[in-house]
Coordinates of C-alpha atoms and ligand atoms in Angstrom, one line a residue:
M1 CA 40.0 -27.3 83.1
S2 CA 40.0 -24.0 81.2
R3 CA 39.3 -24.2 77.5
S4 CA 40.5 -21.6 75.1
M5 CA 37.8 -19.4 73.7
I6 CA 37.1 -16.6 71.3
A7 CA 34.5 -14.0 72.2
I8 CA 32.5 -12.6 69.3
V9 CA 31.1 -9.2 70.1
D10 CA 28.0 -8.5 68.0
L11 CA 28.3 -5.1 66.5
G12 CA 25.3 -5.6 64.2
S13 CA 26.6 -8.5 62.1
T14 CA 24.1 -10.9 60.5
E15 CA 26.7 -13.6 60.6
N16 CA 27.6 -14.0 64.2
A17 CA 26.5 -17.6 64.4
A18 CA 28.3 -18.5 61.1
V19 CA 31.5 -17.0 62.4
A20 CA 31.1 -18.8 65.7
R21 CA 30.7 -22.1 63.9
E22 CA 33.7 -21.5 61.7
I23 CA 35.9 -20.8 64.7
R24 CA 34.7 -24.0 66.4
D25 CA 35.4 -25.9 63.1
L26 CA 38.9 -24.6 63.4
G27 CA 39.2 -26.2 66.8
M28 CA 38.6 -23.3 69.2
Y29 CA 35.5 -22.7 71.3
S30 CA 33.6 -19.5 70.6
E31 CA 30.6 -17.6 72.1
I32 CA 28.6 -14.6 71.0
F33 CA 28.2 -11.5 73.2
N34 CA 26.0 -8.4 73.0
F35 CA 27.7 -5.2 71.9
D36 CA 27.2 -3.7 75.4
V37 CA 29.2 -6.5 77.2
K38 CA 31.4 -5.0 79.9
P39 CA 35.2 -5.4 79.5
N40 CA 35.4 -7.0 83.0
E41 CA 32.8 -9.6 82.0
L42 CA 35.0 -10.6 79.1
G43 CA 38.1 -10.4 81.2
A44 CA 36.6 -12.8 83.7
L45 CA 36.0 -15.5 81.0
D46 CA 38.0 -18.7 81.6
G47 CA 40.5 -19.2 78.8
L48 CA 39.7 -16.1 76.8
A49 CA 42.2 -16.1 73.9
G50 CA 40.8 -13.5 71.6
I51 CA 38.0 -11.0 70.9
I52 CA 36.3 -10.4 67.5
L53 CA 34.4 -7.1 67.1
N54 CA 32.0 -8.3 64.5
G55 CA 30.6 -5.2 62.7
G56 CA 27.6 -5.4 60.3
P57 CA 24.6 -3.6 58.9
N58 CA 22.4 -3.8 62.1
D59 CA 24.6 -1.3 63.9
V60 CA 21.9 1.1 65.0
V61 CA 19.9 0.2 68.2
D62 CA 17.3 2.6 69.6
G63 CA 18.3 5.2 67.1
E64 CA 21.9 5.2 68.2
K65 CA 25.0 3.8 66.5
I66 CA 26.3 1.0 68.7
D67 CA 30.0 0.7 69.7
V68 CA 32.0 -1.3 72.2
D69 CA 33.4 -0.1 75.5
A70 CA 36.9 1.0 74.7
G71 CA 38.1 -0.8 77.8
I72 CA 38.0 -4.0 75.8
Y73 CA 41.3 -2.9 74.1
A74 CA 42.9 -2.6 77.6
L75 CA 42.4 -6.2 78.5
G76 CA 45.6 -7.3 76.9
I77 CA 43.8 -9.9 74.7
P78 CA 44.2 -9.9 70.9
V79 CA 41.3 -8.1 69.2
L80 CA 40.2 -8.6 65.6
N81 CA 38.2 -5.7 64.5
V82 CA 36.2 -6.7 61.5
A83 CA 35.1 -4.0 59.1
H84 CA 34.6 -1.8 62.1
D85 CA 37.2 0.8 61.6
A86 CA 36.0 1.5 58.1
R87 CA 32.8 2.9 59.8
S88 CA 30.7 3.2 56.7
E89 CA 31.8 -0.1 55.1
Y90 CA 30.4 -2.9 57.3
S91 CA 29.8 -5.6 54.7
A92 CA 33.0 -7.4 54.0
W93 CA 35.4 -9.6 55.9
P94 CA 38.9 -9.0 54.4
G95 CA 39.5 -11.8 52.0
D96 CA 38.7 -15.4 52.8
R97 CA 36.9 -15.4 56.2
K98 CA 38.0 -18.8 57.3
A99 CA 41.6 -18.0 56.5
V100 CA 41.4 -14.8 58.5
L101 CA 39.9 -16.6 61.5
D102 CA 42.6 -19.3 61.2
A103 CA 45.3 -16.8 61.2
F104 CA 43.7 -15.0 64.2
I105 CA 43.5 -18.2 66.2
E106 CA 47.1 -18.9 65.4
K107 CA 48.0 -15.3 66.6
T108 CA 46.4 -15.9 70.0
G109 CA 49.0 -18.6 70.6
K110 CA 46.4 -20.6 72.6
A111 CA 45.6 -24.3 72.2
R112 CA 42.9 -25.5 69.8
D113 CA 41.2 -27.7 72.4
W114 CA 37.6 -27.7 71.2
N115 CA 36.4 -31.0 70.0
T116 CA 33.6 -33.5 70.7
D117 CA 35.6 -35.6 73.2
S118 CA 36.8 -32.6 75.1
F119 CA 33.3 -31.3 75.3
I120 CA 31.9 -34.5 76.5
E121 CA 34.6 -34.9 79.2
S122 CA 34.2 -31.4 80.6
E123 CA 30.4 -31.4 80.3
I124 CA 30.1 -34.6 82.3
K125 CA 32.2 -33.0 85.0
L126 CA 30.1 -29.9 85.0
L127 CA 26.9 -31.9 85.2
R128 CA 28.1 -33.9 88.1
E129 CA 29.1 -30.7 89.9
Q130 CA 25.7 -29.1 89.2
I131 CA 23.6 -32.1 90.1
G132 CA 25.5 -33.8 92.8
S133 CA 23.3 -36.7 94.2
R134 CA 20.0 -35.0 93.2
K135 CA 17.6 -36.5 90.7
V136 CA 16.8 -35.2 87.2
L137 CA 13.7 -35.6 85.1
L138 CA 13.7 -35.5 81.3
A139 CA 11.0 -35.5 78.6
L140 CA 12.5 -37.8 76.0
S141 CA 10.7 -37.4 72.7
G142 CA 13.3 -39.3 70.7
G143 CA 14.3 -36.2 68.7
V144 CA 18.0 -35.5 68.3
D145 CA 18.3 -32.9 71.1
S146 CA 16.4 -34.7 73.9
S147 CA 18.2 -38.0 72.9
V148 CA 21.7 -36.4 73.2
V149 CA 20.7 -34.8 76.5
A150 CA 19.6 -38.2 77.8
A151 CA 22.8 -39.9 76.6
L152 CA 25.0 -37.2 78.4
L153 CA 22.9 -37.4 81.6
I154 CA 23.0 -41.2 81.6
K155 CA 26.8 -41.0 81.4
A156 CA 27.0 -38.4 84.1
I157 CA 24.5 -39.6 86.7
G158 CA 23.2 -43.0 85.6
N159 CA 20.0 -43.9 87.3
N160 CA 19.6 -40.6 89.0
L161 CA 18.1 -39.6 85.6
T162 CA 14.4 -40.5 85.0
C163 CA 13.3 -40.2 81.4
V164 CA 9.6 -39.9 80.5
H165 CA 8.6 -40.8 76.9
V166 CA 5.1 -39.8 76.1
N167 CA 3.6 -41.6 73.1
H168 CA 0.8 -39.2 72.0
G169 CA -0.1 -41.4 69.0
L170 CA 1.2 -38.9 66.5
L171 CA 4.8 -40.2 66.2
R172 CA 6.2 -41.8 63.1
K173 CA 6.3 -45.5 62.6
G174 CA 8.8 -47.2 65.0
E175 CA 9.8 -44.1 66.9
S176 CA 8.6 -45.1 70.4
E177 CA 10.0 -48.6 69.9
Q178 CA 13.4 -47.1 69.0
V179 CA 13.4 -44.9 72.1
I180 CA 12.6 -47.9 74.3
D181 CA 15.1 -50.1 72.5
V182 CA 18.0 -47.6 72.6
F183 CA 17.5 -46.1 76.0
R184 CA 16.0 -48.8 78.1
R185 CA 17.5 -51.9 76.5
Q186 CA 20.9 -50.7 75.2
M187 CA 21.7 -47.9 77.7
G188 CA 20.0 -49.2 80.7
A189 CA 18.2 -45.9 81.4
N190 CA 15.5 -45.4 83.9
L191 CA 12.7 -44.9 81.3
I192 CA 9.0 -44.4 81.9
Y193 CA 6.9 -45.1 78.8
V194 CA 3.5 -43.4 78.9
D195 CA 1.0 -44.7 76.4
A196 CA -1.3 -41.7 76.0
V197 CA -2.5 -42.5 72.6
E198 CA -6.2 -42.9 73.4
R199 CA -6.1 -39.8 75.6
F200 CA -4.7 -37.6 72.8
L201 CA -6.9 -38.9 70.0
T202 CA -10.0 -38.6 72.1
K203 CA -9.1 -34.9 73.0
L204 CA -8.5 -34.3 69.3
E205 CA -11.7 -35.9 68.0
G206 CA -13.6 -33.5 65.6
V207 CA -11.0 -30.7 66.0
S208 CA -10.1 -29.4 62.5
D209 CA -8.5 -26.0 63.1
P210 CA -4.7 -26.5 62.9
E211 CA -3.8 -24.0 65.6
Q212 CA -6.4 -25.5 67.9
K213 CA -4.9 -29.0 67.2
R214 CA -1.4 -27.6 68.1
R215 CA -2.7 -26.0 71.3
I216 CA -4.5 -29.2 72.4
I217 CA -1.4 -31.4 71.7
G218 CA 0.9 -28.9 73.4
S219 CA -1.2 -28.5 76.6
E220 CA -2.1 -32.2 76.8
F221 CA 1.6 -33.0 76.6
I222 CA 2.4 -30.8 79.5
R223 CA -0.5 -32.2 81.5
V224 CA 0.6 -35.8 81.0
F225 CA 4.2 -35.0 81.8
E226 CA 3.1 -33.1 84.9
E227 CA 1.1 -36.1 86.1
E228 CA 4.2 -38.3 85.7
A229 CA 6.4 -35.7 87.5
R230 CA 4.0 -35.6 90.5
R231 CA 4.1 -39.4 90.8
L232 CA 7.8 -39.3 91.2
D233 CA 9.4 -38.4 94.5
G234 CA 12.2 -36.0 95.2
I235 CA 13.1 -34.8 91.7
E236 CA 14.5 -31.3 91.8
L237 CA 15.9 -30.8 88.3
L238 CA 14.6 -30.8 84.8
G239 CA 16.7 -31.6 81.7
Q240 CA 16.1 -29.5 78.7
G241 CA 17.3 -29.9 75.1
T242 CA 17.9 -26.1 74.5
I243 CA 20.6 -25.6 71.8
Y244 CA 22.7 -22.6 70.9
P245 CA 20.6 -21.5 67.9
D246 CA 17.6 -21.3 70.2
I247 CA 19.5 -18.6 72.1
V248 CA 21.1 -16.7 69.2
E249 CA 18.7 -17.3 66.4
S250 CA 17.8 -13.7 65.6
G251 CA 20.8 -11.9 67.0
T252 CA 22.0 -11.8 70.6
K253 CA 19.8 -8.9 71.5
T254 CA 16.8 -11.3 71.5
A255 CA 18.5 -13.9 73.5
K256 CA 16.5 -13.3 76.7
L257 CA 13.2 -13.6 74.8
V258 CA 14.0 -16.8 73.1
K259 CA 15.4 -18.4 76.3
S260 CA 12.2 -17.8 78.2
H261 CA 10.2 -19.4 75.4
H262 CA 12.3 -22.5 75.8
N263 CA 12.0 -22.8 79.5
V264 CA 9.4 -25.0 81.2
G265 CA 6.6 -22.9 79.7
G266 CA 3.3 -24.0 81.1
L267 CA 4.4 -26.3 84.0
P268 CA 2.5 -25.2 87.1
E269 CA 4.1 -23.0 89.7
D270 CA 4.3 -25.7 92.4
L271 CA 6.4 -27.9 90.2
K272 CA 9.5 -25.9 90.6
F273 CA 12.5 -27.3 88.8
E274 CA 16.1 -26.1 88.4
L275 CA 17.1 -26.5 84.7
V276 CA 19.8 -28.7 83.4
E277 CA 20.8 -27.7 79.8
P278 CA 23.9 -29.6 78.8
I279 CA 23.8 -28.8 75.1
K280 CA 22.7 -25.1 75.2
M281 CA 26.1 -23.9 73.9
L282 CA 26.1 -26.4 70.9
F283 CA 25.1 -25.9 67.3
K284 CA 23.0 -28.7 65.8
D285 CA 25.9 -30.4 63.9
E286 CA 27.9 -30.4 67.2
V287 CA 24.9 -32.0 69.0
R288 CA 24.8 -34.7 66.4
A289 CA 28.6 -35.3 66.7
V290 CA 28.2 -35.7 70.5
G291 CA 25.3 -38.1 70.0
R292 CA 27.5 -40.2 67.7
A293 CA 30.4 -40.2 70.1
L294 CA 28.1 -41.4 72.9
G295 CA 26.9 -44.3 70.8
L296 CA 23.5 -43.3 69.7
P297 CA 22.4 -44.9 66.4
E298 CA 22.9 -42.9 63.2
S299 CA 19.2 -43.0 62.4
M300 CA 18.6 -41.1 65.7
V301 CA 21.3 -38.5 65.4
S302 CA 20.8 -37.7 61.8
R303 CA 17.0 -37.6 62.1
Q304 CA 15.3 -34.9 60.0
P305 CA 13.3 -32.2 61.7
F306 CA 9.9 -33.3 62.9
P307 CA 7.2 -31.0 64.3
G308 CA 6.3 -31.2 68.0
P309 CA 2.6 -31.9 67.1
G310 CA 3.9 -34.7 64.9
L311 CA 1.6 -36.4 62.4
G312 CA -1.2 -34.4 64.0
V313 CA -0.5 -31.6 61.5
R314 CA 0.0 -34.0 58.6
C315 CA -3.4 -35.6 59.0
L316 CA -5.2 -32.6 57.7
G317 CA -8.4 -31.3 59.3
A318 CA -10.0 -33.4 62.0
I319 CA -7.7 -36.4 62.8
T320 CA -9.2 -39.8 62.2
R321 CA -7.6 -43.1 63.2
D322 CA -7.8 -44.6 59.8
R323 CA -6.2 -41.6 58.1
L324 CA -3.5 -41.4 60.8
E325 CA -2.5 -45.0 60.0
M326 CA -2.4 -44.1 56.3
V327 CA -0.1 -41.2 56.8
R328 CA 2.1 -43.2 59.2
E329 CA 2.4 -46.2 56.8
S330 CA 3.0 -44.1 53.7
D331 CA 5.6 -42.0 55.5
A332 CA 7.5 -45.1 56.6
I333 CA 7.5 -46.3 53.0
L334 CA 8.8 -42.9 51.7
R335 CA 11.5 -42.9 54.4
E336 CA 12.6 -46.4 53.7
E337 CA 12.9 -45.8 49.9
F338 CA 14.7 -42.5 50.3
D339 CA 17.1 -44.3 52.6
R340 CA 17.7 -47.0 50.1
A341 CA 18.3 -44.5 47.4
S342 CA 20.9 -42.7 49.6
L343 CA 18.8 -39.6 49.6
A344 CA 18.5 -39.4 53.3
G345 CA 21.5 -37.0 53.8
K346 CA 20.8 -35.1 50.6
V347 CA 17.2 -34.0 51.1
W348 CA 16.6 -31.9 54.2
Q349 CA 13.0 -33.0 55.0
Y350 CA 10.6 -35.4 53.4
F351 CA 7.3 -36.8 54.6
T352 CA 3.8 -37.6 53.5
L353 CA 0.5 -36.0 54.5
I354 CA -3.1 -36.9 54.0
P355 CA -5.9 -34.5 53.1
D356 CA -9.4 -35.0 54.4
T357 CA -11.0 -35.3 51.0
K358 CA -11.6 -38.6 49.2
S359 CA -11.1 -39.2 45.5
T360 CA -12.4 -41.8 43.1
G361 CA -10.3 -44.9 42.2
V362 CA -10.9 -48.4 40.9
R363 CA -10.0 -51.4 43.0
N364 CA -10.9 -55.0 42.0
N365 CA -12.9 -53.8 39.1
A366 CA -15.1 -51.7 41.3
R367 CA -15.3 -48.0 42.1
A368 CA -13.4 -47.2 45.2
Y369 CA -13.8 -43.9 47.0
E370 CA -10.5 -43.5 48.9
Y371 CA -7.9 -41.0 50.1
P372 CA -5.0 -39.4 48.3
V373 CA -1.5 -39.1 49.9
V374 CA 0.8 -36.2 49.2
I375 CA 4.6 -36.4 49.2
R376 CA 6.5 -33.4 50.4
A377 CA 10.3 -33.2 50.0
V378 CA 12.2 -29.9 50.5
N379 CA 15.7 -28.6 50.7
T380 CA 16.4 -25.5 52.9
V381 CA 19.1 -24.0 55.0
D382 CA 17.0 -22.4 57.7
A383 CA 13.4 -23.5 57.0
M384 CA 12.5 -19.9 56.2
T385 CA 12.7 -20.5 52.5
A386 CA 12.7 -23.9 50.8
E387 CA 12.9 -25.4 47.4
V388 CA 11.7 -28.8 46.0
P389 CA 14.7 -30.9 44.8
E390 CA 14.4 -33.1 41.8
I391 CA 13.7 -36.7 42.8
P392 CA 14.5 -39.4 40.3
W393 CA 11.4 -40.4 38.4
P394 CA 11.9 -44.2 38.8
L395 CA 12.1 -43.7 42.6
M396 CA 8.9 -41.7 42.6
K397 CA 7.2 -44.4 40.7
K398 CA 8.4 -47.1 43.0
I399 CA 7.2 -45.2 46.1
T400 CA 3.9 -44.5 44.5
D401 CA 3.4 -48.2 43.6
R402 CA 4.3 -49.3 47.1
I403 CA 2.0 -46.8 48.8
L404 CA -0.9 -47.8 46.5
T405 CA -0.4 -51.5 47.1
E406 CA 0.7 -51.5 50.8
V407 CA -1.5 -48.9 52.4
P408 CA -5.2 -49.7 52.6
G409 CA -7.5 -46.9 51.8
V410 CA -5.1 -44.9 49.6
C411 CA -5.9 -44.7 45.8
R412 CA -3.8 -41.8 44.7
V413 CA -0.3 -40.4 45.3
L414 CA 0.6 -36.7 44.6
M415 CA 3.8 -34.7 44.8
D416 CA 3.8 -31.2 46.2
L417 CA 6.1 -29.1 43.9
S418 CA 5.5 -25.7 45.7
P419 CA 8.5 -23.8 47.0
K420 CA 8.4 -21.8 50.3
P421 CA 7.3 -19.1 49.9
I422 CA 4.4 -19.1 48.8
A423 CA 3.7 -22.5 50.3
T424 CA 4.9 -23.4 53.8
I425 CA 6.7 -26.7 54.3
E426 CA 3.9 -28.3 56.4
W427 CA 0.4 -28.0 55.1
E428 CA -1.1 -27.0 58.4
Ligands
XMP501 P1 6.7 -24.4 57.9 O1 5.5 -25.3 57.7 O2 6.4 -23.3 58.8 O3 7.8 -25.3 58.6 O4 7.3 -24.0 56.6 C1 9.1 -24.9 58.9 C2 9.8 -26.0 59.7 O5 9.2 -26.1 61.0 C3 8.6 -27.3 61.2 N1 7.3 -27.1 62.0 C4 7.1 -27.3 63.3 N2 7.9 -27.7 64.2 N3 6.2 -27.4 65.8 C5 7.4 -27.8 65.5 O6 8.2 -28.1 66.4 C6 5.3 -27.0 64.9 O7 4.1 -26.7 65.2 C7 5.8 -26.9 63.6 N4 5.2 -26.5 62.4 C8 6.2 -26.7 61.4 C9 8.4 -28.0 59.9 O8 8.4 -29.4 60.0 C10 9.6 -27.4 59.1 O9 10.7 -28.2 59.4

């Protein structure tokens, strides 16, 4: 099955990904290519319907102004040359960009055949072709990307997929239970649940430096996963939740660098896996749409970003079990109340964290020396900058009351009002 597609050639635009998304929104698949792509590489693409030469301000590489191989014009494929002929004026798309793209797609005369269902259908075929009767291993964290990869692989190869869910004790309330419920009970997946809570918390005891905490959590995770992999026989492939922004994030010229970062970094040499990356050409909103179409619960597909080291970087300083429970419980209350107030889709990320300093309170007419909890809620587009949205005061009071009465050991609730920059989103 060949699907129509538009190739976007990056001639220094800062908006390649935005253009690619808009084209896909208009129903045609699109991909971004480096400025030095060869005409025959483009010509060999299945279903190539049009080419966009996407000029922009970053048009000098290694001291030379970049340009495309003129052979591209000889391919006989419609070419849209954006701001490129003007040479000095790279900034503007003529008029309304979406309308320009819509007209260009129309001009190609090719079918608008990019949608969630057509992606799922063709990806499942491709997965079956790549995998055959071989077995695939997948680290299933319960995040959006790994969950959608799991759902696709279950559909494509059923029990030839083995999922490993490692509970490192730093997940949010109910997360491991949801992974087991959705994948093992509802989807019948072959799921290995590894309770590594004690192991992680013991390793982290007394460690207060945030970067060292991250390193321990990262390397211990790989070690646990590797032990599970060695226990299983005859697995040749490893599923990965790489998505398109991982590849194109900072321009196509960095694609190789970002990719290697997302490969099986750290797994030992003798554990050689071929990679299976079924969502590597999808943007995040497309990943969510695929998840919904495959029947994953909304709470899983619309999940907010959550750092790999989890609550480990929200339990400030050296992690203690009592404070870890306080941050987990207060975070669950915050999420529940934001959900109830229908803020879930309106605020980008919200969570609680707990400092490692006590403060004075009064409980049952006696002095109590307990912990404060901090609420962090931010809106952002790309997590590079962020602002604090206004949260209705009655809701803040309700959340505060609930945390103070329901979470033992907490006597104070604070709200972080700092934008990024200067403050980062996480405290560690
Ligand atoms: P900062 O704190 O840098 O966070 O403003 C930006 C975004 O990245 C998330 N974050 C992490 N994600 N591993 C991750 O996978 C990490 O170590 C990590 N630290 C921060 C953070 O939650 C926010 O969405």
